[in-house]
CSV table of N, CA and C in Angstrom, one decimal:
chain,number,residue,atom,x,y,z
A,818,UNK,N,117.0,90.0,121.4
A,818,UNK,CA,116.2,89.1,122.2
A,818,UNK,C,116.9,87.7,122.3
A,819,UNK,N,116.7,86.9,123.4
A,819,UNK,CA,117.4,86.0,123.2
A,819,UNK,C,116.2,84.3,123.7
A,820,UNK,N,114.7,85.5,123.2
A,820,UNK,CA,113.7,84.2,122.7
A,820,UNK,C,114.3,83.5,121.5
A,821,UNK,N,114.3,82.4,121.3
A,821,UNK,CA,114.9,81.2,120.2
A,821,UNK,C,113.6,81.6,118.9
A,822,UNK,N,112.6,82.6,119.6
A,822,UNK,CA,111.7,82.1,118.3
A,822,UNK,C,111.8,83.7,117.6
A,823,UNK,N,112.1,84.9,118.0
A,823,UNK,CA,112.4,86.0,117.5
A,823,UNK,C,113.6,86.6,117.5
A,824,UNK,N,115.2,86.0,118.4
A,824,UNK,CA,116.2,86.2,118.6
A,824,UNK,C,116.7,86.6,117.2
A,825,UNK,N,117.6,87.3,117.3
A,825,UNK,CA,118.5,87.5,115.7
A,825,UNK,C,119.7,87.6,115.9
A,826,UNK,N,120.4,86.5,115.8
A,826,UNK,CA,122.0,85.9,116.6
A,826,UNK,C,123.3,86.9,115.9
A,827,UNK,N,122.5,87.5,115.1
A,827,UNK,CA,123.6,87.9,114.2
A,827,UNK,C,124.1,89.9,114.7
A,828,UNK,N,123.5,90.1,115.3
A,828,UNK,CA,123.3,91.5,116.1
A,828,UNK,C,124.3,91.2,117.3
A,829,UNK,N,124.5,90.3,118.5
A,829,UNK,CA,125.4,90.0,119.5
A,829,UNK,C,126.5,89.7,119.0
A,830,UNK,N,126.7,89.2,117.8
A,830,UNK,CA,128.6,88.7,117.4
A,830,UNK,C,128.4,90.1,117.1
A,831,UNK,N,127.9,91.5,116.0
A,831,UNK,CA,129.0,92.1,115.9
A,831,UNK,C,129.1,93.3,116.6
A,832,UNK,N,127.8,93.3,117.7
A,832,UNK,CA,127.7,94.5,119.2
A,832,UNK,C,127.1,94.0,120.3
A,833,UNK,N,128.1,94.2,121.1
A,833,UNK,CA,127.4,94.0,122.4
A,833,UNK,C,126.3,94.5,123.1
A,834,UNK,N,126.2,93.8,124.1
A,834,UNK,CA,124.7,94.8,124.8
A,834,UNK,C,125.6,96.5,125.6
A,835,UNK,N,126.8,96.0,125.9
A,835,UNK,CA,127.0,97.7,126.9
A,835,UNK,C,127.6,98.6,125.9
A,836,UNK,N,128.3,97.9,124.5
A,836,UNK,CA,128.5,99.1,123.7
A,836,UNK,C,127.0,99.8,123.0
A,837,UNK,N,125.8,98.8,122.9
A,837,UNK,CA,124.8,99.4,121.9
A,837,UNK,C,124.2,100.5,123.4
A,838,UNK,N,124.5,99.8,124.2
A,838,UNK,CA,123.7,101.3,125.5
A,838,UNK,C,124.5,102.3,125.1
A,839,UNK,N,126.2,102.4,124.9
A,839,UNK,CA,127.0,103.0,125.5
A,839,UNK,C,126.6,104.3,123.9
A,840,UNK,N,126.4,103.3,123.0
A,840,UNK,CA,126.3,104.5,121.5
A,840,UNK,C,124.9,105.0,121.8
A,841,UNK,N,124.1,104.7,122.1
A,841,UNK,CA,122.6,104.9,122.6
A,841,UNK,C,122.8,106.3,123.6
A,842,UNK,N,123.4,106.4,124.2
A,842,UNK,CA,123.5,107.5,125.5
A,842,UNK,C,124.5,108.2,124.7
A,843,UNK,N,125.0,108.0,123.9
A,843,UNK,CA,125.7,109.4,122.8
A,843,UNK,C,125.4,109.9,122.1
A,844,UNK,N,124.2,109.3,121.4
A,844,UNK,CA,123.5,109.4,120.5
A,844,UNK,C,122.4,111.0,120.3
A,845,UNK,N,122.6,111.9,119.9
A,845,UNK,CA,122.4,113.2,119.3
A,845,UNK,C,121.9,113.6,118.2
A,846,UNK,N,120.6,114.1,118.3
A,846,UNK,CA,120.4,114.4,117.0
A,846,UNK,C,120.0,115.9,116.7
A,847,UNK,N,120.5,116.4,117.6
A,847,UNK,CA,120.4,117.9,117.2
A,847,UNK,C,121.3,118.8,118.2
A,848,UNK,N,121.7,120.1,117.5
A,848,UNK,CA,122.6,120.4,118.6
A,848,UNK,C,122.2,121.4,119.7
A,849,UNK,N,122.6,120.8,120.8
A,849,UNK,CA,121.9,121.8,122.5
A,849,UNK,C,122.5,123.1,121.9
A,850,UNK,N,123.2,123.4,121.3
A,850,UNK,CA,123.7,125.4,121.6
A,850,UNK,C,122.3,126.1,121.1
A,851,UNK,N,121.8,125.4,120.1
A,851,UNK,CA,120.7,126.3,119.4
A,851,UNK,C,119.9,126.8,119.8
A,852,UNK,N,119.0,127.6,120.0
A,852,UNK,CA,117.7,128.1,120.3
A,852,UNK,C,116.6,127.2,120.1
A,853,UNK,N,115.9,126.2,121.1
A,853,UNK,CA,114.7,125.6,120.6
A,853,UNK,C,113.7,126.4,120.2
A,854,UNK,N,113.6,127.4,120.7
A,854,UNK,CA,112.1,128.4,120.6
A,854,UNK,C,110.9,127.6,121.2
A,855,UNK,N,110.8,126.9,122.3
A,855,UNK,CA,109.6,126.5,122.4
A,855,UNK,C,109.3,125.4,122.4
A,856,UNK,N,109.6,124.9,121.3
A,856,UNK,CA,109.4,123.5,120.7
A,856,UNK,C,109.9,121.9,121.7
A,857,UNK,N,108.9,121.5,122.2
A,857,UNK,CA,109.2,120.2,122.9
A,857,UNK,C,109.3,119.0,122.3
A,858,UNK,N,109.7,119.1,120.7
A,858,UNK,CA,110.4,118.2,119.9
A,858,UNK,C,111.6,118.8,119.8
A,859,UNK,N,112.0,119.6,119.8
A,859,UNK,CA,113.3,120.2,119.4
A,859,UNK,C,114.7,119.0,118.9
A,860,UNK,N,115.3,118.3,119.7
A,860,UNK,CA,115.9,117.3,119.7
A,860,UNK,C,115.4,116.2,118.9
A,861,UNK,N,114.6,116.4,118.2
A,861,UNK,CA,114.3,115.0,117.5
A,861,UNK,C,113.1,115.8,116.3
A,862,UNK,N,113.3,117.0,116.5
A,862,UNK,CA,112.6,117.4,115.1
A,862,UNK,C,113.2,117.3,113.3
A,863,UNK,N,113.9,117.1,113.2
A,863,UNK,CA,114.5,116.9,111.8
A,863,UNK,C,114.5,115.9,111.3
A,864,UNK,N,114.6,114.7,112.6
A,864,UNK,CA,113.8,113.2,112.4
A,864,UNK,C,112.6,113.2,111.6
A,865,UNK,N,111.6,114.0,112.7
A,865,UNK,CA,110.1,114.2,112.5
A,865,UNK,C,109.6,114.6,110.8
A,866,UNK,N,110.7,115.6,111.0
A,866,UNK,CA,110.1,116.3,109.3
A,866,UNK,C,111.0,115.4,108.1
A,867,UNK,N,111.9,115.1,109.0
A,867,UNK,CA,112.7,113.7,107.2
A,867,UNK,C,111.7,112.7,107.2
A,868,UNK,N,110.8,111.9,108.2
A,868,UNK,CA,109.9,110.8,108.0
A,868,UNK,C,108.4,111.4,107.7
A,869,UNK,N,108.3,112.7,108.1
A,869,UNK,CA,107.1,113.3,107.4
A,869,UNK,C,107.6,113.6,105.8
A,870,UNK,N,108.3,114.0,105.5
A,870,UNK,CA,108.3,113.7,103.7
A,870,UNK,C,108.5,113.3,103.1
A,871,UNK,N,109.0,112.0,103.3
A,871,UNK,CA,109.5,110.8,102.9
A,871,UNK,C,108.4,109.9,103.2
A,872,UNK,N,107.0,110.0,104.2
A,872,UNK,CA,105.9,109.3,104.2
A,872,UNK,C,105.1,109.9,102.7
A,873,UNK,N,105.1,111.3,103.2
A,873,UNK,CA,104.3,111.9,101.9
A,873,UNK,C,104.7,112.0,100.6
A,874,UNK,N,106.1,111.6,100.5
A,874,UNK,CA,106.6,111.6,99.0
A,874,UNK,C,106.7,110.2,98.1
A,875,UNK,N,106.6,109.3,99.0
A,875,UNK,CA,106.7,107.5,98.7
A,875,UNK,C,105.7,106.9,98.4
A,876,UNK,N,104.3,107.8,98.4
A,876,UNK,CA,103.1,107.0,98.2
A,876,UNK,C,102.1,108.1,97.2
A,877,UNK,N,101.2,107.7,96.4
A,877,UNK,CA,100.1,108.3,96.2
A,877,UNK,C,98.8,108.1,96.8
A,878,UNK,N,98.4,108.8,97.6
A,878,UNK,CA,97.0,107.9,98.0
A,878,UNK,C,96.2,108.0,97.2
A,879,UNK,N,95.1,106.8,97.3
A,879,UNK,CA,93.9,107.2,96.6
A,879,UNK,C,92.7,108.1,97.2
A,880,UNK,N,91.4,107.8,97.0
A,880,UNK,CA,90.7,108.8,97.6
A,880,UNK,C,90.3,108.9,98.9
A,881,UNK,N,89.9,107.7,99.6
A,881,UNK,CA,89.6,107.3,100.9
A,881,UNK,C,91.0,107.4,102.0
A,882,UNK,N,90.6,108.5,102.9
A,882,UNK,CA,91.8,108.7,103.8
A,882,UNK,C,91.8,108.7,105.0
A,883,UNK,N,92.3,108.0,106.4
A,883,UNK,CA,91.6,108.1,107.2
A,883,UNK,C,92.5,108.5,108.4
A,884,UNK,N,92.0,109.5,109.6
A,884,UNK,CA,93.1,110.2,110.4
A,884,UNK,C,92.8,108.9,111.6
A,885,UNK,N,93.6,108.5,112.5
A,885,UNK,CA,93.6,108.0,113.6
A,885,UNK,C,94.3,108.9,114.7
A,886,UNK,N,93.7,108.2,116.1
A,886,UNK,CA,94.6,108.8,117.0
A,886,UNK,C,94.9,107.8,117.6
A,887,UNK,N,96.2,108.3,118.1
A,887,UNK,CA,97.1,107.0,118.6
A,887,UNK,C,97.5,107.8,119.8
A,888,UNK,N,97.9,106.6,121.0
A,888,UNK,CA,98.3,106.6,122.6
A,888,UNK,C,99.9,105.4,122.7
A,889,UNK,N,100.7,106.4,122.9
A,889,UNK,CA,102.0,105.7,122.7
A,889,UNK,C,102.3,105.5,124.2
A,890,UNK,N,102.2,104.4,124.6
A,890,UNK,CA,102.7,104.4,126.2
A,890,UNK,C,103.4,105.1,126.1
A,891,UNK,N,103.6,105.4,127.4
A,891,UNK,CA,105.0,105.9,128.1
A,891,UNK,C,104.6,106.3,129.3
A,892,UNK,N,105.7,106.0,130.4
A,892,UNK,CA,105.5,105.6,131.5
A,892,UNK,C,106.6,106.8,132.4
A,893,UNK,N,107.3,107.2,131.6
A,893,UNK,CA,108.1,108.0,132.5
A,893,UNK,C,108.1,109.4,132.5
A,894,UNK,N,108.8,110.5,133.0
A,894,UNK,CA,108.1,111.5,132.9
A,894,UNK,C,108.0,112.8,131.7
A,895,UNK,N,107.2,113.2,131.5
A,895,UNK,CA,107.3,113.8,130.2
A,895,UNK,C,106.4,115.0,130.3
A,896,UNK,N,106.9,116.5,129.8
A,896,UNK,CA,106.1,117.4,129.8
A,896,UNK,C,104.7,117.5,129.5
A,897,UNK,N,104.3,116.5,128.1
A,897,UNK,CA,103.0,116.4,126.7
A,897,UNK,C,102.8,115.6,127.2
A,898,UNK,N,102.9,114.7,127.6
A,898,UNK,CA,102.2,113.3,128.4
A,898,UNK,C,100.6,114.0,128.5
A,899,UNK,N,99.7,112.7,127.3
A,899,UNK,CA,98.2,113.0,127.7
A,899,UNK,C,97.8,112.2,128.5
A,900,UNK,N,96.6,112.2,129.0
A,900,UNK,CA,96.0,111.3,129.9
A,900,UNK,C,94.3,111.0,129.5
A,901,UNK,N,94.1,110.2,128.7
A,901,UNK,CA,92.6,110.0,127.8
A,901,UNK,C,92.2,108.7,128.5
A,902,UNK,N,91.2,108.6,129.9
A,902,UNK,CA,91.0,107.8,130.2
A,902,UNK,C,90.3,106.8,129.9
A,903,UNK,N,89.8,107.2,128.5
A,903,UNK,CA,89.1,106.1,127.8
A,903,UNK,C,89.7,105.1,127.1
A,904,UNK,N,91.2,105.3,127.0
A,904,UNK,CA,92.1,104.2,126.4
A,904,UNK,C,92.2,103.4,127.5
A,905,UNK,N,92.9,102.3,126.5
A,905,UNK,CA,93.7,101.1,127.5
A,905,UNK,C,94.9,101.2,128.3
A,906,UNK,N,95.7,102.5,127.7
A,906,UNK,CA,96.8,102.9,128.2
A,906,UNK,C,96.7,104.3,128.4
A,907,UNK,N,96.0,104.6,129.3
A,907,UNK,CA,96.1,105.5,129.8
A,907,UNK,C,96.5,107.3,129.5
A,908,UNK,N,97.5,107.2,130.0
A,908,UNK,CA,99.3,107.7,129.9
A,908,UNK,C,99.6,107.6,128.1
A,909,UNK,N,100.1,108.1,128.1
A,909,UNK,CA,101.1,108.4,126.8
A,909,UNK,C,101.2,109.7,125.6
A,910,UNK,N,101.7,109.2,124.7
A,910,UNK,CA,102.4,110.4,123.6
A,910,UNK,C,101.0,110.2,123.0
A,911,UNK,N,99.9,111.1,122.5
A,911,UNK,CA,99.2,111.2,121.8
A,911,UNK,C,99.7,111.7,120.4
A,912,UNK,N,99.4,110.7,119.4
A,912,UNK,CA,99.7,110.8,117.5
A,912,UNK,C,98.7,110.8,117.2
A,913,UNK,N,98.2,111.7,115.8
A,913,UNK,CA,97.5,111.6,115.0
A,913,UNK,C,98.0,111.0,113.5
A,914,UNK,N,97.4,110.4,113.1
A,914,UNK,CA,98.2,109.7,112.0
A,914,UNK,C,97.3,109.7,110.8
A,915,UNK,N,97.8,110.4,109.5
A,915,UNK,CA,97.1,110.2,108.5
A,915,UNK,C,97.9,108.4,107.7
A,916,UNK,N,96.3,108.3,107.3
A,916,UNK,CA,96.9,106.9,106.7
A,916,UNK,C,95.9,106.9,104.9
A,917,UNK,N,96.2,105.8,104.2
A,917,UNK,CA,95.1,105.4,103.1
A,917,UNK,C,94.6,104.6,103.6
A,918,UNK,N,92.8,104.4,103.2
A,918,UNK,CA,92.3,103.7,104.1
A,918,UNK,C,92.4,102.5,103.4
A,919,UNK,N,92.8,101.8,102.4
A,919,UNK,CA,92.7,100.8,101.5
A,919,UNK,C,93.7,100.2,102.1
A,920,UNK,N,95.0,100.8,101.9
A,920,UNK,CA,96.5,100.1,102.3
A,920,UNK,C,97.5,99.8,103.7
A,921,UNK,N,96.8,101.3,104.6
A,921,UNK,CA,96.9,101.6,105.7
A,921,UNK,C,98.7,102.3,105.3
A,922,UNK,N,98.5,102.5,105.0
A,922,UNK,CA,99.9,103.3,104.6
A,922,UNK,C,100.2,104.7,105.4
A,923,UNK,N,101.1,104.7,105.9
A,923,UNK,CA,101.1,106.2,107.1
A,923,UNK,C,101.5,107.3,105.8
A,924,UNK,N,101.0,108.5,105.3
A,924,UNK,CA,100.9,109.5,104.7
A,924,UNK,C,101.5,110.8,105.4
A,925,UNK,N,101.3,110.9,107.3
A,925,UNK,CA,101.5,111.9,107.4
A,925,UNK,C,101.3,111.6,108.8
A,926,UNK,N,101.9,112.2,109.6
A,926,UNK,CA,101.8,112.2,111.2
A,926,UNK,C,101.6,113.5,111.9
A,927,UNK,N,101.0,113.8,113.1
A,927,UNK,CA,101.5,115.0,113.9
A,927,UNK,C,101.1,114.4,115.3
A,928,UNK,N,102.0,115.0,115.7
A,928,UNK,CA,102.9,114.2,117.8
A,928,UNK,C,102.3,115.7,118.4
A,929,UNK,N,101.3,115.6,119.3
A,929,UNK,CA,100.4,116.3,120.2
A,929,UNK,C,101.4,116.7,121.3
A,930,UNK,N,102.0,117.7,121.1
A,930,UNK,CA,103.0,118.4,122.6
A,930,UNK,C,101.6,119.0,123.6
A,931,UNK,N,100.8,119.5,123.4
A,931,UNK,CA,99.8,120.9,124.2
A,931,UNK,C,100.3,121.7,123.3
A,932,UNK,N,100.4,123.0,123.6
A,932,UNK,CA,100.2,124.6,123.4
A,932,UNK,C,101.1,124.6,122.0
A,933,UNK,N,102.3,123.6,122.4
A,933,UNK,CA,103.2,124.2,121.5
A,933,UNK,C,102.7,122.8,120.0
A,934,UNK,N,102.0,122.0,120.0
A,934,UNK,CA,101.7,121.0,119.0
A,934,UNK,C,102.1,122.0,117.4
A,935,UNK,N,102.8,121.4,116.4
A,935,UNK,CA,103.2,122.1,115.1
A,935,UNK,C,102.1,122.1,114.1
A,936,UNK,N,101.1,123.0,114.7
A,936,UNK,CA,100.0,123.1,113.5
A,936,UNK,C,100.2,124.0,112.3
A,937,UNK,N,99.2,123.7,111.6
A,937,UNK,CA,99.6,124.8,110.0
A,937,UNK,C,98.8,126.0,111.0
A,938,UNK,N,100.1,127.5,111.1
A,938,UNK,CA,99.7,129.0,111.6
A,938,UNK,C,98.4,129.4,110.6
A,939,UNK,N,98.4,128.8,109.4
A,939,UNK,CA,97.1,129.8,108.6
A,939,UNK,C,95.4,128.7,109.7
A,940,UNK,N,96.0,128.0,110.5
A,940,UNK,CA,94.3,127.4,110.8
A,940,UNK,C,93.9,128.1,112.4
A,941,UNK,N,95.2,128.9,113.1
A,941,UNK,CA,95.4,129.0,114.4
A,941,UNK,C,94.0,129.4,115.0
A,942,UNK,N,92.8,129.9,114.4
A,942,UNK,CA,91.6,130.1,114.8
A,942,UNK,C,90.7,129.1,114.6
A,943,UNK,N,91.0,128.1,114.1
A,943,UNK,CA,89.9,127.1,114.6
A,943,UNK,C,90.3,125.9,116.1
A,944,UNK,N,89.0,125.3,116.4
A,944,UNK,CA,89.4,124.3,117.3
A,944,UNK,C,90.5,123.3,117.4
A,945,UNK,N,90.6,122.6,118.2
A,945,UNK,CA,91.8,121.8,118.2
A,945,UNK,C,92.0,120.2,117.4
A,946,UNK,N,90.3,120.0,117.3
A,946,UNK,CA,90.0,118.4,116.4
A,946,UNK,C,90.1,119.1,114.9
A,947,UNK,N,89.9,120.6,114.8
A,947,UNK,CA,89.9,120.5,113.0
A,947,UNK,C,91.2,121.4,112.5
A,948,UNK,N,92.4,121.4,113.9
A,948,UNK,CA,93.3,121.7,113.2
A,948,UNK,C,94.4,120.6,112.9
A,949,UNK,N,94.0,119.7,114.1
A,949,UNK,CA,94.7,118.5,113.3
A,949,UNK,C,93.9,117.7,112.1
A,950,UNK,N,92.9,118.1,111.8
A,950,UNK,CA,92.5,117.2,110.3
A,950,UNK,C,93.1,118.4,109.7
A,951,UNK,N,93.3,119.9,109.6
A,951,UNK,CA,93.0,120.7,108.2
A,951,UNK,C,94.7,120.7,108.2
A,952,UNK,N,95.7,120.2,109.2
A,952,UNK,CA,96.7,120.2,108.9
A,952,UNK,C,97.3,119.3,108.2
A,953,UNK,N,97.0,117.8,108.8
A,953,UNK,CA,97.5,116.4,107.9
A,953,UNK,C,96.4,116.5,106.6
A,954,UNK,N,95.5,117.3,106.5
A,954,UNK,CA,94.7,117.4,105.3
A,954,UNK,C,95.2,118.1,103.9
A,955,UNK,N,95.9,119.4,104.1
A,955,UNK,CA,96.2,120.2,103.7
A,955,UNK,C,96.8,120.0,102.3
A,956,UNK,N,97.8,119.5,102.4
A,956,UNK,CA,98.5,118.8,101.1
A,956,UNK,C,97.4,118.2,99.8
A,957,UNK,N,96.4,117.5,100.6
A,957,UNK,CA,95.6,116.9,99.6
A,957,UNK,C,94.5,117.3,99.5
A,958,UNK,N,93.9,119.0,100.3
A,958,UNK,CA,93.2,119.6,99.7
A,958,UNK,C,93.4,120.5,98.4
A,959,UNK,N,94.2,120.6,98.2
A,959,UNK,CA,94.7,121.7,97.0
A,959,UNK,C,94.0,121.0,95.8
């Protein structure tokens, strides 16, 4: 940025702005030959599950836990794009986020695709609000 009050001068001496686009548009994190099977994270799933266990491995929660649902803008086009007119934003990536309710600490996430969303297969017969609790729940029902 090159506001004086959040700028960080030290990012432009050692990258430019058209090299950080240029590594940005090469940038890959999974490889196209494979088979997605479905999955509309595919390309960015290994991300998902290295910060899902590294959320869940870094913290102990205590007892009070609390799920939220989150509306991630986004404006361009996208297959899972929800539309919950009761938010402020409209449009966007619907998250559910487990957190502690004391710390706010993120414990556990799941990114709402539709049909294909990565629920636990042992809940596939209940509704859709108690398979995202009994999924981010799961771990700490045992």
């Amino acid at each position: 940025s090159t506001d004086p009050l959040i700028e960080t001068p030290i990012f432009c001496t050692i990258l430019s702005q058209d090299r950080f686009l240029l590594l940005m548009r090469m940038l890959h994190l999974d490889d196209n030959s494979l088979e997605n099977g479905g999955d509309k994270l595919y390309k960015i799933r290994t991300v998902i599950e290295t910060l899902r266990r590294k959320f869940s491995s870094s913290y102990a929660p205590d007892q009070n836990l609390a799920i939220d649902e989150s509306l991630m803008l986004w404006k361009g086009r996208l297959g899972f794009k929800q539309y919950i007119p009761s938010k402020r934003k409209r449009f966007g990536i619907e998250i559910f986020v487990l957190c502690d309710s004391d710390t706010g600490i993120v414990l556990d996430f799941l990114i709402c695709t539709g049909k294909g969303t990565n629920y636990n297969p042992e809940y596939d017969e209940s509704q859709t609000s108690a398979k995202v609790i009994q999924t981010l729940m799961q771990p700490y029902l045992e």
